[in-house]
XYZ file of C-alpha atoms in Angstrom:
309
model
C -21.623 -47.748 106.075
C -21.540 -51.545 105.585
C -18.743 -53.711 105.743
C -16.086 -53.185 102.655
C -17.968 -50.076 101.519
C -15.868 -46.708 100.699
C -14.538 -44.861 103.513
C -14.516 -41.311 103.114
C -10.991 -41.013 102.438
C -11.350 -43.535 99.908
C -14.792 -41.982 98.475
C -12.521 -38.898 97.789
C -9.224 -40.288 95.943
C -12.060 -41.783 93.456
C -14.654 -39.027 93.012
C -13.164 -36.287 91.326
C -12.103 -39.421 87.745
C -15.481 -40.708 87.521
C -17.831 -39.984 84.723
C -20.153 -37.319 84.588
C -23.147 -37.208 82.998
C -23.858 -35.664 79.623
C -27.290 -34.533 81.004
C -29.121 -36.502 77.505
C -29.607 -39.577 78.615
C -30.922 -39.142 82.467
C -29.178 -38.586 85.483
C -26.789 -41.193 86.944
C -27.556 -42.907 90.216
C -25.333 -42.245 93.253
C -21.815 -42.982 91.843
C -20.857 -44.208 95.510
C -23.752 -46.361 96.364
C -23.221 -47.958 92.855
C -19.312 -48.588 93.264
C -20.173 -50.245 96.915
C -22.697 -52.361 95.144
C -20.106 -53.430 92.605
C -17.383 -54.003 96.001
C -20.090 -55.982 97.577
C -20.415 -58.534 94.704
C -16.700 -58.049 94.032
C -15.949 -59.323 97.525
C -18.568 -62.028 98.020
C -19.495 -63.241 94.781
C -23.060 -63.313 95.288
C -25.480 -63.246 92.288
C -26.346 -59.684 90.976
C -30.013 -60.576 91.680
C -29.267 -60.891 95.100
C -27.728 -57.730 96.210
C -28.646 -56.206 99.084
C -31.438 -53.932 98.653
C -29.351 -50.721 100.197
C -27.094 -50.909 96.963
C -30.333 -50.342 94.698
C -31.829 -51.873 91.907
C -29.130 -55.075 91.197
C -29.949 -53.899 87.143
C -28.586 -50.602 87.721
C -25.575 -51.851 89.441
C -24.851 -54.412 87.060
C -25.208 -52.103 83.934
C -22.619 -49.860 85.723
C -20.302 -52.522 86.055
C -20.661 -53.836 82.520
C -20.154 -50.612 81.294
C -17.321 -49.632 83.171
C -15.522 -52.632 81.899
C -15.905 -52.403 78.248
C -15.135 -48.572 78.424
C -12.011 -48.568 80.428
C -13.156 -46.983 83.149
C -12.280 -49.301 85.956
C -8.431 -49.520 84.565
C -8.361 -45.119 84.100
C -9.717 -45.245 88.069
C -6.862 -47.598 88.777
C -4.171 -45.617 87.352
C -5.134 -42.419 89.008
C -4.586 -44.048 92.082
C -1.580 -45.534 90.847
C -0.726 -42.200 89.452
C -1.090 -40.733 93.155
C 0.866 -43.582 94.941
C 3.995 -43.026 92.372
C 3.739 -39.084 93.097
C 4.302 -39.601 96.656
C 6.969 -42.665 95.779
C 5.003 -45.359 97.305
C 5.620 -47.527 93.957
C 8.650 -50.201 94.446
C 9.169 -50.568 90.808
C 11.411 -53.873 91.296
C 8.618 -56.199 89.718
C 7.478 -59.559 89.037
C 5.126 -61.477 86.719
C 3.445 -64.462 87.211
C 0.050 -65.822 86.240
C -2.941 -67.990 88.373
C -5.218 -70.374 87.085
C -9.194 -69.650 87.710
C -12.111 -72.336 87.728
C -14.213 -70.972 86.062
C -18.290 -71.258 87.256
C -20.752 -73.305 84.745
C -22.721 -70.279 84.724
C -20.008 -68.696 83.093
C -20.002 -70.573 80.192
C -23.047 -70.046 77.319
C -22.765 -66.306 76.479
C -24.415 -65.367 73.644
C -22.168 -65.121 70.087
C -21.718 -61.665 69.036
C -23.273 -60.563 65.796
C -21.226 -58.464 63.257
C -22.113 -56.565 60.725
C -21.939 -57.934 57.281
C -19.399 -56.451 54.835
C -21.060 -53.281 52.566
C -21.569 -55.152 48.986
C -19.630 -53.450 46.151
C -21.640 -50.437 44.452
C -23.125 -49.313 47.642
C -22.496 -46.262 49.656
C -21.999 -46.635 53.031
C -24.630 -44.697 55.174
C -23.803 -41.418 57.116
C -25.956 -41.254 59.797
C -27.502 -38.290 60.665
C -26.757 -36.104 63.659
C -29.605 -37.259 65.640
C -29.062 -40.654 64.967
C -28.630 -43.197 67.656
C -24.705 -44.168 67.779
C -24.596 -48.295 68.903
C -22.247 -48.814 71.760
C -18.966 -50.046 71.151
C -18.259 -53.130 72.770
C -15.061 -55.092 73.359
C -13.553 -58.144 71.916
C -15.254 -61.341 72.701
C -18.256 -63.367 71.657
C -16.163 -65.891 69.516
C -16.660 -69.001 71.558
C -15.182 -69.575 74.712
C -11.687 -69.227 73.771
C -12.833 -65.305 72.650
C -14.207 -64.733 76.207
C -11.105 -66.110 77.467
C -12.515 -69.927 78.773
C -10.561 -72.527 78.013
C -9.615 -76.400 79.351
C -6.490 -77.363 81.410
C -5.867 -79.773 83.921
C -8.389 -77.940 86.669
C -11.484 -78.533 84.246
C -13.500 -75.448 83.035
C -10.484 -72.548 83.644
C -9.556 -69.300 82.612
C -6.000 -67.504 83.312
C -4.997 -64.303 84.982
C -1.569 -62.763 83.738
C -0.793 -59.976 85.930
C 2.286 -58.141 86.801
C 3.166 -56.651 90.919
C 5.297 -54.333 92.524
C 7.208 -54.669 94.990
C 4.330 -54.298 97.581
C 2.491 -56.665 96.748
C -0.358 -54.549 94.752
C -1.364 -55.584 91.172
C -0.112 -53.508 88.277
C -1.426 -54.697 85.171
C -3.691 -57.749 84.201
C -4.526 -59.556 80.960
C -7.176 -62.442 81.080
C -6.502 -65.680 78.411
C -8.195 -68.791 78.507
C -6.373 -71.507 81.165
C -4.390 -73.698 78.793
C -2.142 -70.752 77.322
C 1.269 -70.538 78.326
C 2.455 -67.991 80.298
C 5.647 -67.041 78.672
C 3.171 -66.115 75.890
C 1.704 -62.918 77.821
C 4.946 -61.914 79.286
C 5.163 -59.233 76.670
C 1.100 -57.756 76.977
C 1.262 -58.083 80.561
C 4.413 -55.672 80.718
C 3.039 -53.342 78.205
C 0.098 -52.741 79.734
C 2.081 -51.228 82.680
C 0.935 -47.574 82.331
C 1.201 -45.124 85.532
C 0.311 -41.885 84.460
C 2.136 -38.536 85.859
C 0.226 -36.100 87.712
C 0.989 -33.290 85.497
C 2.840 -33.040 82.024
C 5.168 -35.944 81.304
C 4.855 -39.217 79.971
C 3.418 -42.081 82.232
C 5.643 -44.471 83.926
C 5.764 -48.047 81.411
C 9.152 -49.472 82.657
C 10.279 -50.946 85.812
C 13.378 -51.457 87.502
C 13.756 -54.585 87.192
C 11.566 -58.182 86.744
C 11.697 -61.292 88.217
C 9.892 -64.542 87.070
C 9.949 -68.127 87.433
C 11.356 -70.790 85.091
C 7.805 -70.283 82.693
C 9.542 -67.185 81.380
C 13.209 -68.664 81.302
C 12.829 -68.264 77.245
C 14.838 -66.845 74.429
C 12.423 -64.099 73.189
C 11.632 -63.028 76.936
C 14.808 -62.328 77.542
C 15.685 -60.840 74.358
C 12.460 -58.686 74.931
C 13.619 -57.357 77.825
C 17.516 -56.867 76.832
C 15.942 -54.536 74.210
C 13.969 -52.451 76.620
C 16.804 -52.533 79.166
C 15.000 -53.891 82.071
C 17.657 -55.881 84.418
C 16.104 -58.863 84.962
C 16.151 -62.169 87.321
C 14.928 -65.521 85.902
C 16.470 -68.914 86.696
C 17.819 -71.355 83.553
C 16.029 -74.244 82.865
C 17.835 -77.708 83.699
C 17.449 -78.897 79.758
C 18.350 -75.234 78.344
C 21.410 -75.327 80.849
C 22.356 -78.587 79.754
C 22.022 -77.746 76.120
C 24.425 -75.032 76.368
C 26.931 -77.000 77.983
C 26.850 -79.633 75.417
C 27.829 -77.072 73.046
C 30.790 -75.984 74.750
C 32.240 -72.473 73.830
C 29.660 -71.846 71.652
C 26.708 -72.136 73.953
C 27.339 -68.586 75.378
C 27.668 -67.374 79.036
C 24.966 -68.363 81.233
C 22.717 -65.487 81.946
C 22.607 -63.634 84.915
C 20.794 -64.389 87.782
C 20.780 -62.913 91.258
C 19.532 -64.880 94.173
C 18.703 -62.271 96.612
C 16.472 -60.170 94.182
C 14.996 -63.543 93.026
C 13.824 -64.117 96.963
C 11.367 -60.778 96.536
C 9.598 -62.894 93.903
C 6.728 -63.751 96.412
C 5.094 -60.647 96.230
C 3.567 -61.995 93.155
C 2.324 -64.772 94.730
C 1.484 -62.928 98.169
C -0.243 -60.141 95.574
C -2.564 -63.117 93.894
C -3.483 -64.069 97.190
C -5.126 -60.899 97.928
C -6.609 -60.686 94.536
C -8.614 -63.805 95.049
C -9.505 -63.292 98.609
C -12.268 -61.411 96.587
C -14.548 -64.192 95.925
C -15.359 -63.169 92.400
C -12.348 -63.227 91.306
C -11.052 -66.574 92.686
C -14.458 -68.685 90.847
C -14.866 -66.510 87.802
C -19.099 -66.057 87.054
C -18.702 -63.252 84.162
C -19.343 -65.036 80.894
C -17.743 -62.328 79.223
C -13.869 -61.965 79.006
C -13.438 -57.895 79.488
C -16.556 -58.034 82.526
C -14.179 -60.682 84.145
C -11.322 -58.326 83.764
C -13.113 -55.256 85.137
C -13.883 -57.853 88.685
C -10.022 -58.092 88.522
C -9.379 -54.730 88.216
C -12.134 -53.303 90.662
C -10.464 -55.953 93.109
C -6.959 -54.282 92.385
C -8.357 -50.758 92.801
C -9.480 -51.547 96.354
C -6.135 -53.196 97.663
C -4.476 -50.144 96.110
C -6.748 -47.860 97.897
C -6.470 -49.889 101.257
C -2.662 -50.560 100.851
């Protein structure tokens, strides 16, 4: 076993949620020497063609990856572990949101537009393929420039954006990837409804926390109002003009909102939580041109400092 590859233990929490084969289109290769392929490149960003030759063909490997990413796969494995930690009540639900800018690689950059199919013209029936008909693979949102595959421009150049939400341990929750100049306060909203930990038998899954602390991005009207409606206590300090506007209006301006210093002191595991994220060198320089591949290196990060947590 090479260094970051699945223990055992590890090997064991993951095997009995990943796909089987449907036995039509050839057998899969080794589900475990795959996923410590994917960890290798995960960890130390080196190019798929240069994989070690122990993981197997780098195609293979790379395919897997892909596919995992567009089909949800690397976010299902995620929860289940998730799922398992919150069963035992290893979860500290008091969470907090923040977001990290990425540079992102020039070989990132130049993906290929994705084609769609023209509209059916008027008079025409649309086609109903037959059974044995080859079904084209669904494939996520993206292909519309840069700004579709989440790239964008900031200050840092070439950038892209990770929006992620941690609990109180320091392990990432949920993730959403935008292009680096959006706003954070923006993704406050997706970011906390993509919180999903599912029970381990009948019952909804887990989509609020306890409570959510953030920094003066999300110190904003419809943030707050968001999560007044949801009833989620929350900590997040006033802005100095937004303070100073309500003075000026006197009576009128309306109490200050709350804020609680000593639950606003735990906000560092969202910054102590990044830090692990991009000690996984694909994930601190993003190479994926696409914007859900990039996503699934975030995620298959996550799912490793949950299992190792």
């Amino acid at each position: 076993m090479g260094r970051g590859d699945l223990s055992d233990a590890e090997w064991e929490r993951l095997r009995p949620f990943l796909p089987v084969s449907n036995r039509r289109c050839g057998r899969w290769r080794d589900h475990r020497q795959v996923i410590d392929g994917i960890l290798h490149r995960v960890r130390t960003g080196v190019q798929w063609r240069d994989l070690p030759e122990r993981f197997g063909p780098w195609k293979t490997v790379y395919e897997r990856h892909r596919l995992w990413s567009g089909d949800g796969t690397w976010e299902r494995l995620l929860q289940q572990v998730q799922a398992a930690a919150d069963a035992a009540g290893e979860i500290d639900w008091d969470i907090s949101v923040d977001s990290t800018i990425v540079r992102a690689h020039q070989h990132a950059a130049g993906a290929a537009p994705t084609r769609r199919r023209p509209p059916p013209q008027r008079g025409t029936k649309p086609q109903n393929p037959g059974r044995n008909a080859v079904a084209e693979p669904r494939r996520p949102l993206g292909g519309g420039g840069a700004g579709g595959d989440g790239l964008g421009r900031s200050r840092g150049g070439f950038t892209t954006k990770l929006h992620l939400s941690a609990d109180g341990r320091c392990r990432p929750l949920s993730m959403v990837v935008t292009p680096g100049q959006r706003a954070d306060c923006t993704q406050f909203k997706p970011v906390l409804e993509k919180i999903r930990v599912p029970k381990p038998g009948p019952g909804r899954p887990r989509k609020k926390p306890d409570s959510v602390a953030a920094d003066k991005a999300y110190s904003n009207g419809p943030c707050r109002q968001y999560l007044r409606s949801r009833g989620i206590r929350h900590t997040i300090p006033e802005k100095a003009d937004s303070q100073a506007a309500r003075l000026r209006k006197g009576s009128r301006g309306g109490r200050p909102p709350g804020f609680d210093e000593e639950r606003y002191k735990k906000r560092n595991t969202i910054e102590r939580a990044i830090n692990r994220l991009k000690q996984h060198r694909a994930v601190a320089t993003r190479y994926d041109k696409r914007r859900y591949v990039y996503l699934g290196t975030a995620t298959a990060a996550a799912l490793t400092i949950w299992l190792r947590t």
